[in-house]
XYZ file of C-alpha atoms in Angstrom:
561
model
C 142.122 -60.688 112.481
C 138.618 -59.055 113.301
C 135.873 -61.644 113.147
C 133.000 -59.633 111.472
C 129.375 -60.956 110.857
C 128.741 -60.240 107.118
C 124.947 -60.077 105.703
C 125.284 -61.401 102.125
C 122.680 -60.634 99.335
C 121.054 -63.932 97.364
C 118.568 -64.813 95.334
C 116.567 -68.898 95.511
C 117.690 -71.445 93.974
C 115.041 -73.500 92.094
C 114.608 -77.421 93.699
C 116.005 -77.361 97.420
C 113.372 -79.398 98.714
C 115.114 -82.168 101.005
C 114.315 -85.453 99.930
C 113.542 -88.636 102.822
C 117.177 -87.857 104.319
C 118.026 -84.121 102.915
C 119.015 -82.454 99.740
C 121.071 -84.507 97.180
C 122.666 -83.118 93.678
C 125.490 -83.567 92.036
C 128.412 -81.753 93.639
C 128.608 -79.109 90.627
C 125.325 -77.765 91.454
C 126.447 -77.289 95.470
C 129.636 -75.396 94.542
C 127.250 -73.205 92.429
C 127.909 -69.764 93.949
C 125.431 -69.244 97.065
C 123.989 -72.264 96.698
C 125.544 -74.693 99.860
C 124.718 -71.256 101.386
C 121.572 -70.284 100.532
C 120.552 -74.095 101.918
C 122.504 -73.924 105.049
C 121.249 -70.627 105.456
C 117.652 -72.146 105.340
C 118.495 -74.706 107.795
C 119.762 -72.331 110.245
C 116.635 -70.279 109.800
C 114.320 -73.327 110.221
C 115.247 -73.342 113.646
C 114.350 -70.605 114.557
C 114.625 -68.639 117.980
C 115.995 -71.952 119.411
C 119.267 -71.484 117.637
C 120.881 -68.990 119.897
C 123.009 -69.733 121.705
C 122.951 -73.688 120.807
C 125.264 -76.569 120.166
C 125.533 -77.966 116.666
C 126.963 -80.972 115.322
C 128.694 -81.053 111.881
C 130.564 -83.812 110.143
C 129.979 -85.889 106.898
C 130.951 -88.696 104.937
C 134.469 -87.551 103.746
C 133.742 -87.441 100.125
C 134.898 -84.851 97.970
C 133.712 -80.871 99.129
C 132.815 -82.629 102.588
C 135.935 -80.294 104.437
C 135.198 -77.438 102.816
C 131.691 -77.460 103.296
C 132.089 -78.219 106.695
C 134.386 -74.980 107.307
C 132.060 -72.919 105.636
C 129.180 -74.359 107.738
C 131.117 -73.372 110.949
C 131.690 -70.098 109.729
C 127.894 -69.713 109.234
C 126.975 -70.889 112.478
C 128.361 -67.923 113.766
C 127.591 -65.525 112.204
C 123.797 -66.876 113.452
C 123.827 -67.040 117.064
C 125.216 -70.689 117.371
C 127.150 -70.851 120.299
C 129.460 -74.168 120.156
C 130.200 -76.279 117.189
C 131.454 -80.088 117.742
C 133.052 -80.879 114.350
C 134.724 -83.865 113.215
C 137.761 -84.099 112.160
C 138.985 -83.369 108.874
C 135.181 -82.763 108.701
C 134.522 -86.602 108.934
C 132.168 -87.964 111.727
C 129.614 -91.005 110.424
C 125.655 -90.666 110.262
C 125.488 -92.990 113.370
C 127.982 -90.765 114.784
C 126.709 -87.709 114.898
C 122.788 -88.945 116.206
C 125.030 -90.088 119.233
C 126.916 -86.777 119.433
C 123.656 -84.956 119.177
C 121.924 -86.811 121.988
C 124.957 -87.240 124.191
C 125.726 -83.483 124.359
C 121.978 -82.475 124.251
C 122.624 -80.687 121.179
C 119.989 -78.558 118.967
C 120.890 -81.316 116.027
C 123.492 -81.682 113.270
C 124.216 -80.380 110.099
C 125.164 -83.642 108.277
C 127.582 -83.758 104.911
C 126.539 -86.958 103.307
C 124.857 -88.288 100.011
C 125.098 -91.662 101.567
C 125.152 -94.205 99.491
C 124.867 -92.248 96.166
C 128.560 -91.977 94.454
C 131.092 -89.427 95.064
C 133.607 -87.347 93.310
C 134.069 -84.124 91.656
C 131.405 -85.428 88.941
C 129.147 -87.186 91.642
C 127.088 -86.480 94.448
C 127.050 -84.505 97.691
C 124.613 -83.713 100.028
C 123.236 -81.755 103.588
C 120.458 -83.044 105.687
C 119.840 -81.741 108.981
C 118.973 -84.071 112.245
C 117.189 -82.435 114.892
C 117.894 -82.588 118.753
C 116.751 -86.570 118.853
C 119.644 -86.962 116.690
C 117.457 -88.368 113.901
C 116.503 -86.990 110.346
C 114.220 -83.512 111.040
C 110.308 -84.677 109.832
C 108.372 -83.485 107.471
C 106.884 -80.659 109.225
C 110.997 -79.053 109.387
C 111.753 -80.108 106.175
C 108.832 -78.504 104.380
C 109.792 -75.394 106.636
C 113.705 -75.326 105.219
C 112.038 -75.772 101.475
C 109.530 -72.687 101.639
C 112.640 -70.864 102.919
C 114.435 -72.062 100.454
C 112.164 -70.103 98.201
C 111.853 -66.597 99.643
C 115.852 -66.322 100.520
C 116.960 -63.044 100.152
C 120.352 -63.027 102.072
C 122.759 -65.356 104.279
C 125.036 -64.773 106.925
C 128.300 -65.614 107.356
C 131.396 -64.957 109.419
C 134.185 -63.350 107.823
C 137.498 -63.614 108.915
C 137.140 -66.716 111.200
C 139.162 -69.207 110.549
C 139.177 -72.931 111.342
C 141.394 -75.825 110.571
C 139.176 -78.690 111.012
C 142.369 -81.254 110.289
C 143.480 -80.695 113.989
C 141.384 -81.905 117.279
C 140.776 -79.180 119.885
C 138.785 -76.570 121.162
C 138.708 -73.213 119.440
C 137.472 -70.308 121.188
C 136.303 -66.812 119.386
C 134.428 -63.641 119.919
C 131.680 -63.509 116.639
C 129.343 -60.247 116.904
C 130.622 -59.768 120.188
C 129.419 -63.019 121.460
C 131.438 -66.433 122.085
C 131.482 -68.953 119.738
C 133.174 -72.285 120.341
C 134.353 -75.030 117.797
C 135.511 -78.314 119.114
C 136.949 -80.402 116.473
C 137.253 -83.739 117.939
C 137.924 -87.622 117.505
C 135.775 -88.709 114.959
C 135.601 -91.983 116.518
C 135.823 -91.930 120.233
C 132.300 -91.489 121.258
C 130.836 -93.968 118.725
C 133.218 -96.397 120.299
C 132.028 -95.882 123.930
C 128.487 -96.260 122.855
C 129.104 -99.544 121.313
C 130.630 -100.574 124.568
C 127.779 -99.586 126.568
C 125.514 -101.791 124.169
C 127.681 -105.028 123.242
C 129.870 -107.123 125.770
C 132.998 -106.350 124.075
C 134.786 -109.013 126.474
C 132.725 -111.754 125.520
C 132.796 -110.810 121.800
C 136.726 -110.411 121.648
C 136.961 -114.127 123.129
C 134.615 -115.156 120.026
C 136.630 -113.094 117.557
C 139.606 -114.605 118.636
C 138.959 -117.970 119.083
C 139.419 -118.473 122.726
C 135.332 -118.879 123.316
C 135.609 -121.119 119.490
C 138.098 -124.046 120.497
C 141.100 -121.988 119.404
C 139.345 -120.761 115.971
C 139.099 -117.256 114.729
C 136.135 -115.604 113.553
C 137.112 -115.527 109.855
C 135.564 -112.327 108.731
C 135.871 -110.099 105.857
C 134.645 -106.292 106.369
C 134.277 -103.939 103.421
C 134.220 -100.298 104.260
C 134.026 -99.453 100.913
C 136.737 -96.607 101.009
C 133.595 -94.741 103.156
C 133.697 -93.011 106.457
C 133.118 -95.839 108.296
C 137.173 -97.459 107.889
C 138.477 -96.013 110.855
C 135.592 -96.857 113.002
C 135.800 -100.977 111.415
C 139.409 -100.198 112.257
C 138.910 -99.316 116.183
C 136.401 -101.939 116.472
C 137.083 -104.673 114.853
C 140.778 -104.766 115.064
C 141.863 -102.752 118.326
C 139.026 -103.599 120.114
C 138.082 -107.254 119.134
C 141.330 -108.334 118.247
C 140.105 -109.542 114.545
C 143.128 -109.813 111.779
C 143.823 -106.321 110.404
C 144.026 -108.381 107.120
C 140.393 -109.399 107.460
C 139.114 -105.199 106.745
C 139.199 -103.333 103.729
C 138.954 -100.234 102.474
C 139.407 -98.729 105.515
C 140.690 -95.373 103.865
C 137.560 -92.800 103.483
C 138.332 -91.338 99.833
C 136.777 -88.191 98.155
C 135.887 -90.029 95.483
C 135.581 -93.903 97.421
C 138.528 -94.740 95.139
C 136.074 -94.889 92.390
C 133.771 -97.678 94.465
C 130.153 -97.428 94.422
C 129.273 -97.323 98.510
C 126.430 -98.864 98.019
C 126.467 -102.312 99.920
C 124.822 -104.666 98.035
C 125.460 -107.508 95.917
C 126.039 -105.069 92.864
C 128.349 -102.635 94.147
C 130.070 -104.756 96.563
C 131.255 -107.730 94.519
C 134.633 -107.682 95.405
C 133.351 -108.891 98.978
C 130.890 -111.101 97.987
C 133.976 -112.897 95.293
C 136.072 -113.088 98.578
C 133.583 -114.523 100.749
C 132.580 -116.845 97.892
C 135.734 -118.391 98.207
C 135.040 -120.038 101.274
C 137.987 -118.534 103.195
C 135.108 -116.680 105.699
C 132.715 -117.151 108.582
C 131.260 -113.971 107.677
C 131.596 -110.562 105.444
C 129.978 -106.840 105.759
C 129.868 -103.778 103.965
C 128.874 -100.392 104.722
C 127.910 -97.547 102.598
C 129.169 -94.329 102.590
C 128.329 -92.395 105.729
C 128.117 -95.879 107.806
C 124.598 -96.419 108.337
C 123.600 -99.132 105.774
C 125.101 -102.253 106.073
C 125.183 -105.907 104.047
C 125.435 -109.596 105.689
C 126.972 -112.445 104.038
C 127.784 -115.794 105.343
C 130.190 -118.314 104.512
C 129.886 -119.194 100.509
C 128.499 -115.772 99.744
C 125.225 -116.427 101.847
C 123.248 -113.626 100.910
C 121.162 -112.333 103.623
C 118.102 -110.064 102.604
C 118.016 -106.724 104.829
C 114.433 -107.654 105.665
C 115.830 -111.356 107.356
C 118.743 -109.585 109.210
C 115.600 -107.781 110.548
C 113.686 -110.296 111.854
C 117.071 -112.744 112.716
C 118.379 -109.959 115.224
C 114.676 -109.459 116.604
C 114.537 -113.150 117.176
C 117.916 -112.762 119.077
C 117.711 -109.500 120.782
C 117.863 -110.296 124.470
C 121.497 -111.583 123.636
C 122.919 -107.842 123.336
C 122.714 -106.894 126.958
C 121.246 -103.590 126.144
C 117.985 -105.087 125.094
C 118.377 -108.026 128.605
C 119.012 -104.652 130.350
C 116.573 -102.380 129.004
C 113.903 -105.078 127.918
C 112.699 -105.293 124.209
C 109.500 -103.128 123.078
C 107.932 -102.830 119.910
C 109.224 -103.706 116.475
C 109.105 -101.912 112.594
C 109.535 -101.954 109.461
C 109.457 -99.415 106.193
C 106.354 -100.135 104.109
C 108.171 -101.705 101.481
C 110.347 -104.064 103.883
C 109.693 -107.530 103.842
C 107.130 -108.948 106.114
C 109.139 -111.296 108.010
C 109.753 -109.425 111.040
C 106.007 -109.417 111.355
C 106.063 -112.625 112.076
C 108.730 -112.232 114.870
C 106.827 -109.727 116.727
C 103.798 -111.759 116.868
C 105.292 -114.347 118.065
C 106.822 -112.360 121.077
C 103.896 -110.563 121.286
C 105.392 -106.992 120.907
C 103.840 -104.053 118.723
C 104.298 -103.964 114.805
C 104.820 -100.670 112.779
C 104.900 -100.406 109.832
C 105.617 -96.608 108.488
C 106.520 -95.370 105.059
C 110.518 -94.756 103.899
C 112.307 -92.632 105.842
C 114.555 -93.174 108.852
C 112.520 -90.013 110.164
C 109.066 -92.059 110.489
C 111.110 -94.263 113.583
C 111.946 -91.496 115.863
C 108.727 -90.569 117.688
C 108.002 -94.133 118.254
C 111.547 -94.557 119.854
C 111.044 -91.358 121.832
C 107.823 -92.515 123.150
C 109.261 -95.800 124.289
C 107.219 -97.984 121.991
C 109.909 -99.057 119.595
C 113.120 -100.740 119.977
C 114.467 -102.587 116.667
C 113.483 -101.252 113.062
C 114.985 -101.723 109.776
C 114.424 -100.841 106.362
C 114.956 -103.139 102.713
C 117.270 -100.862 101.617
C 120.299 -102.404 103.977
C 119.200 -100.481 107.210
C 118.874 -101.504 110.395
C 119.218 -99.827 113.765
C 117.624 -99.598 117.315
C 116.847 -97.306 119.750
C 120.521 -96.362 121.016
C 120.165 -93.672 118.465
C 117.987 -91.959 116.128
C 119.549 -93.307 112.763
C 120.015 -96.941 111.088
C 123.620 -98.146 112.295
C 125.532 -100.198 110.132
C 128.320 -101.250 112.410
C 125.676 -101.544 114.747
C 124.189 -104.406 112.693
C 127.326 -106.495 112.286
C 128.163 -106.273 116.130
C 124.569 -107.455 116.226
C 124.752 -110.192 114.080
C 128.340 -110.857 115.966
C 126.162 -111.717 119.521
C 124.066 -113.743 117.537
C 126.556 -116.155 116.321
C 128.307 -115.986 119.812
C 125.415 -116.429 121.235
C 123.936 -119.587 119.203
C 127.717 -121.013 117.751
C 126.184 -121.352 114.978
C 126.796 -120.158 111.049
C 124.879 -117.508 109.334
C 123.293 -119.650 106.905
C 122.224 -122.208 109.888
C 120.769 -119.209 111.591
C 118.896 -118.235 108.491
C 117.563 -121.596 107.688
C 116.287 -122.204 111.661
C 114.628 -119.252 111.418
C 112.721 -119.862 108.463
C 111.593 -123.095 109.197
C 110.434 -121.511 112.439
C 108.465 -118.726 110.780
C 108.536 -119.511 107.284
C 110.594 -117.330 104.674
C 110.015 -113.983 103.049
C 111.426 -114.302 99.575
C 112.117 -111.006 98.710
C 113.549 -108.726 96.154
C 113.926 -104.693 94.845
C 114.625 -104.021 91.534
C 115.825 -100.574 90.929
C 115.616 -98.583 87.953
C 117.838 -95.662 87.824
C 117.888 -91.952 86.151
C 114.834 -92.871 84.203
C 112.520 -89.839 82.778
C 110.446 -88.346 84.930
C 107.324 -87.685 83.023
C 106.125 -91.372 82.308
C 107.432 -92.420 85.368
C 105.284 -89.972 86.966
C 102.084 -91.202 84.428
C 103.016 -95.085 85.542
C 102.490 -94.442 88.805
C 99.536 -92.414 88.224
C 97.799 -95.240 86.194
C 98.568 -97.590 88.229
C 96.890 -96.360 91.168
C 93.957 -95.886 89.611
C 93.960 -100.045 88.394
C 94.999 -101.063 91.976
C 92.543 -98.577 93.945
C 88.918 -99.714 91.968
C 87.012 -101.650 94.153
C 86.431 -104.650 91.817
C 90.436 -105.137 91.830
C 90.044 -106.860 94.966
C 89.854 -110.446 94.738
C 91.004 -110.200 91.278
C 93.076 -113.132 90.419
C 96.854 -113.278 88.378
C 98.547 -116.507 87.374
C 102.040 -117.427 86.541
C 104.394 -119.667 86.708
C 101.975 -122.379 88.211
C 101.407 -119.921 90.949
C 98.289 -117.534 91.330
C 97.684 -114.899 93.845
C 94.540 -113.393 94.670
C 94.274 -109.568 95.869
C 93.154 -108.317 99.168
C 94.569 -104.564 98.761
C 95.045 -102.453 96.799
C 96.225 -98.858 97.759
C 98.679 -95.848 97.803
C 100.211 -96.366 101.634
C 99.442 -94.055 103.784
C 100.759 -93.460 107.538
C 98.865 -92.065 110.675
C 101.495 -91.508 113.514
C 100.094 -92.837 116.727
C 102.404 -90.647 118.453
C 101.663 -87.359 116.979
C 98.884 -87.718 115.349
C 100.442 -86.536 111.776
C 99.178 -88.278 108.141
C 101.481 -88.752 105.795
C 100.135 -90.001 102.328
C 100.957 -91.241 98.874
C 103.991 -93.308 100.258
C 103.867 -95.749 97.249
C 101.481 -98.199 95.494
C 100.974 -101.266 96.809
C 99.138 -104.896 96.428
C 99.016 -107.258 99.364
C 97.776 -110.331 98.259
C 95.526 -113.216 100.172
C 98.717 -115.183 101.500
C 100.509 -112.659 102.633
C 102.696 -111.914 99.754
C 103.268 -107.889 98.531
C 104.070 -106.586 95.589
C 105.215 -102.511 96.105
C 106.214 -99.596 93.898
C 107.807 -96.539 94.544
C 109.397 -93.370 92.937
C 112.605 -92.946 95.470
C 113.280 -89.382 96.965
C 116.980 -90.226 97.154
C 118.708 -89.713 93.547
C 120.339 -86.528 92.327
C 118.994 -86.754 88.938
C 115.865 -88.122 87.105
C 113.977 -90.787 88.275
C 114.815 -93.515 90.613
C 111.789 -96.608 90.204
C 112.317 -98.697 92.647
C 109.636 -102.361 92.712
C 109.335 -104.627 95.517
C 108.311 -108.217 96.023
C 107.816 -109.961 98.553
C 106.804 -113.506 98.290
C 105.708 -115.902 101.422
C 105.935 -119.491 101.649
C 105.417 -121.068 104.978
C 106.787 -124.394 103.898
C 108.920 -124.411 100.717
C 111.933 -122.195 102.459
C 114.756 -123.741 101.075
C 114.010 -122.944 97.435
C 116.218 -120.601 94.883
C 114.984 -117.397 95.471
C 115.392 -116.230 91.749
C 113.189 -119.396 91.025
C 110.135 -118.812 93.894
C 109.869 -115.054 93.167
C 109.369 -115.027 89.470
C 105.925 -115.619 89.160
C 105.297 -112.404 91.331
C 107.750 -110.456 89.484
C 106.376 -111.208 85.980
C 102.896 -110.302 87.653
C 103.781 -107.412 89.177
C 105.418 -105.750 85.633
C 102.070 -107.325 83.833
C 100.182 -105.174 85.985
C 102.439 -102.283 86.484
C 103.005 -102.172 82.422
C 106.575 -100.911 83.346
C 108.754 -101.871 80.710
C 106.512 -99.801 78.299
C 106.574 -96.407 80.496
C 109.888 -96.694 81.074
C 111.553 -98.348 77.953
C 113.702 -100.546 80.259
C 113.830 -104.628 80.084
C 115.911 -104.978 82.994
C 116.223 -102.828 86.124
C 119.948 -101.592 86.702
C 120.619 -103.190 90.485
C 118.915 -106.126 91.654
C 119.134 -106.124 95.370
């Protein structure tokens, strides 16, 4: 059959602004006609002359319209000068995955399928974000490009009669407009694998896992993939490669739908692990999200440990991956609303402390420039400069070197490192799908208490604790690399000892309102103490000030994280 390039008449679509990691609705609005294609369209466009005759990535998370969007993504990618797709197969390749595809085959960037850790199904969530040729998420500057396109669309393009069956690996060659176009569908897995290898000594780590470094005792683990993309990867890893008990992973199967599981991992949605590892049966459990690049840590007992610790544990620890004793460890980061405690890690090694606002984007030209090597964010993500995204299996081969490395537990780890550098007690409270308008008025108001002058040094008192204010502002970020400002990146009060309370309407839900509050509460000495216990005096401080429960109606936040 002819391949033809068709020119298809449209019209916008109200809302396709990408959010801090691309454009997420519920998957009935996508399959609206035109609309996946008026956004990919957009995408394509955003590129601009630099698209000709390019390499593209594609792949997703697997969850349900993730193949077919993928085929109809190649097809479009032809019809507009791309020369060579690399596709995953059955239209599955992780977000970790595809940053390394990008940057090992020099591509233009990747088109990736994934609402990450949102819920999928017919009645759920899908989304498309684009990462640009550092294999991270595309900044603001591109973003704000696809959205005024998004606006004046008047037609997409499309190749008609090309057809691709992204279920089989293999190179498929084709003459588009009377031009070659390649699509490789290939391993999903392969390349991530290598990478790993060049980062972790998978020798040493297999003689841990099984016992033979441990005095003949396994590495009792218990890995969650959630029914997300990341279960063959766990699979290849953890099994084939490190020899661990294929009973010790679950949920290895990516679903459509995650077999009704919420991939979020945290002690909400995950409580199936966190109920196994209670039990006492493992050395460690780990969860991933959806498209593999958030991850959770438990220890022994159910040992929670808080995104912003795994931060600052593995910074404490990084010249026991050989890639940082090879390659020598530079600066360290954070997201704004992150914990402090990894602060504390880089002063003590004397290395360079960023903190930038949410967004996995705000990393990238620090990493490029050479001045960042570890960063990590509250909400379960943490990654390094191998590639341009947050890394979830990443994290647990990470925290993997550090128990081989030390012989230690997790909990012992934790507890060391606190009394070394104190603790960060910290929690997010999330409140979902709440209306818009007084959410949008809350956060209005309360910039204007926090931002007066006299509200420094302005004292609040509960609980037997009182904290005094030293700031008081709406974050904003100057890149030292680039020179760019970004602003209003979320209210926040940093208090006298250190301690942080931060609020922030999250770019990442399909519908309404997301309200996410942060608290972060210091102690140098007192580290050993319930952390429900030590952080309710800031919490009930930081809602007396905030006046949330009124604007929002809610008396509890939906997750606790």
């Amino acid at each position: 059959m002819a391949i033809t390039v068709a020119t298809v008449a449209t019209a916008p679509f109200e809302g396709q602004k990408p959010g801090t990691s691309g454009l997420r609705k519920k998957v009935k609005v996508f399959t609206q006609k035109n609309y996946t294609e008026n956004f990919v369209q957009c995408i394509l466009d955003a590129n601009g002359g630099a698209l000709a005759g390019s390499t593209l990535v594609v792949g997703g998370d697997g969850r349900y319209f993730c193949r077919e969007a993928c085929e109809l993504i190649v097809r479009m990618c032809a019809a507009n000068g791309v020369a060579k797709v690399l596709a995953g197969q059955n239209g599955i390749l992780s977000t970790p995955a595809v940053s390394s595809l990008i940057r090992r085959h020099k591509a233009l960037g990747g088109i990736v399928m994934t609402a990450s850790h949102n819920p999928g199904g017919p009645e759920n969530d899908f989304g498309i974000k684009f990462n640009c040729e550092n294999g991270g998420p595309a900044p603001d500057h591109f973003t704000n490009k696809i959205y005024a396109l998004s606006g004046e669309i008047k037609e997409y393009k499309i190749a008609e009669g090309l057809e691709i069956d992204v279920s089989k690996t293999g190179v498929n060659s084709y003459e588009v407009g009377g031009k070659p176009f390649v699509v490789e569908v290939i391993d999903s897995v392969a390349d991530y694998v290598c990478l790993m290898k060049e980062i972790f000594d998978f020798e040493k780590l297999k003689d841990f896992v099984s016992g033979k470094s441990r005095n003949g005792q396994p590495l009792k683990m218990r890995i969650d993939s959630m029914n997300g993309v990341t279960g063959s990867y766990v699979e290849e890893i953890f099994v084939n490669c490190l020899g661990a008990s294929k009973d010790g992973v679950v949920h290895t199967t990516p679903l459509p739908d995650f077999g009704g599981l919420h991939p979020d991992p945290n002690l909400t949605y995950a409580k199936d692990l966190v109920e196994a590892v209670r039990s006492g049966d493992y050395d460690i459990g780990a969860a991933f999200d959806g498209d593999g690049d958030r991850n959770m840590i438990i220890g022994r007992n159910a040992f929670f440990v808080t995104p912003s610790d795994s931060l600052a544990v593995i910074a404490h620890y990084l010249e026991c991956i050989p890639y940082f004793k090879k390659n020598g460890v530079t600066g360290l980061a954070r997201s704004m609303p992150t914990a402090s405690a990894v602060d504390l890690v880089a002063k003590a090694l004397n290395k360079e402390l960023f903190e930038v606002p949410t967004g996995w984007k705000y990393f990238g030209n620090l990493m490029d420039a050479g001045r960042l090597c570890l960063c990590g964010e509250e909400s379960f993500g943490t990654g390094s400069d191998h590639i341009r995204e947050k890394d979830g299996i990443w994290a647990v081969l990470a925290w993997f070197s550090v128990l081989e490395h030390t012989g230690k537990s997790v909990e012992e780890i934790c507890v060391e490192h606190w009394k070394r550098y104190g603790r960060n007690y910290f929690t997010r409270y999330d409140y979902e799908e709440c209306d818009l308008a007084p959410c949008n008025e809350m956060m209005a108001t309360l910039e204007k208490t926090i931002t007066v002058p006299s509200f420094v040094g302005k004292e609040f008192s509960s609980g037997g604790k009182t904290y005094a204010v030293k700031l008081g502002d709406n974050f904003s970020y100057n890149d030292p690399i680039d020179k760019s400002v970004s602003t209003k990146q979320g209210l926040r009060i940093v208090f006298t000892d250190g301690s942080r309370v931060v609020m922030r309407l999250s770019g990442t839900g399909s519908s309404g309102a997301t309200v996410r509050l942060y608290i972060d509460s210091y102690e140098k000495d007192n580290v050993l103490g319930q952390a429900s216990v030590m952080l309710k005096p800031l919490i009930d401080i930081a809602l007396e000030i905030s006046k949330l429960p009124s604007f929002t109606g809610r008396n509890a936040p939906t997750v606790i994280t």
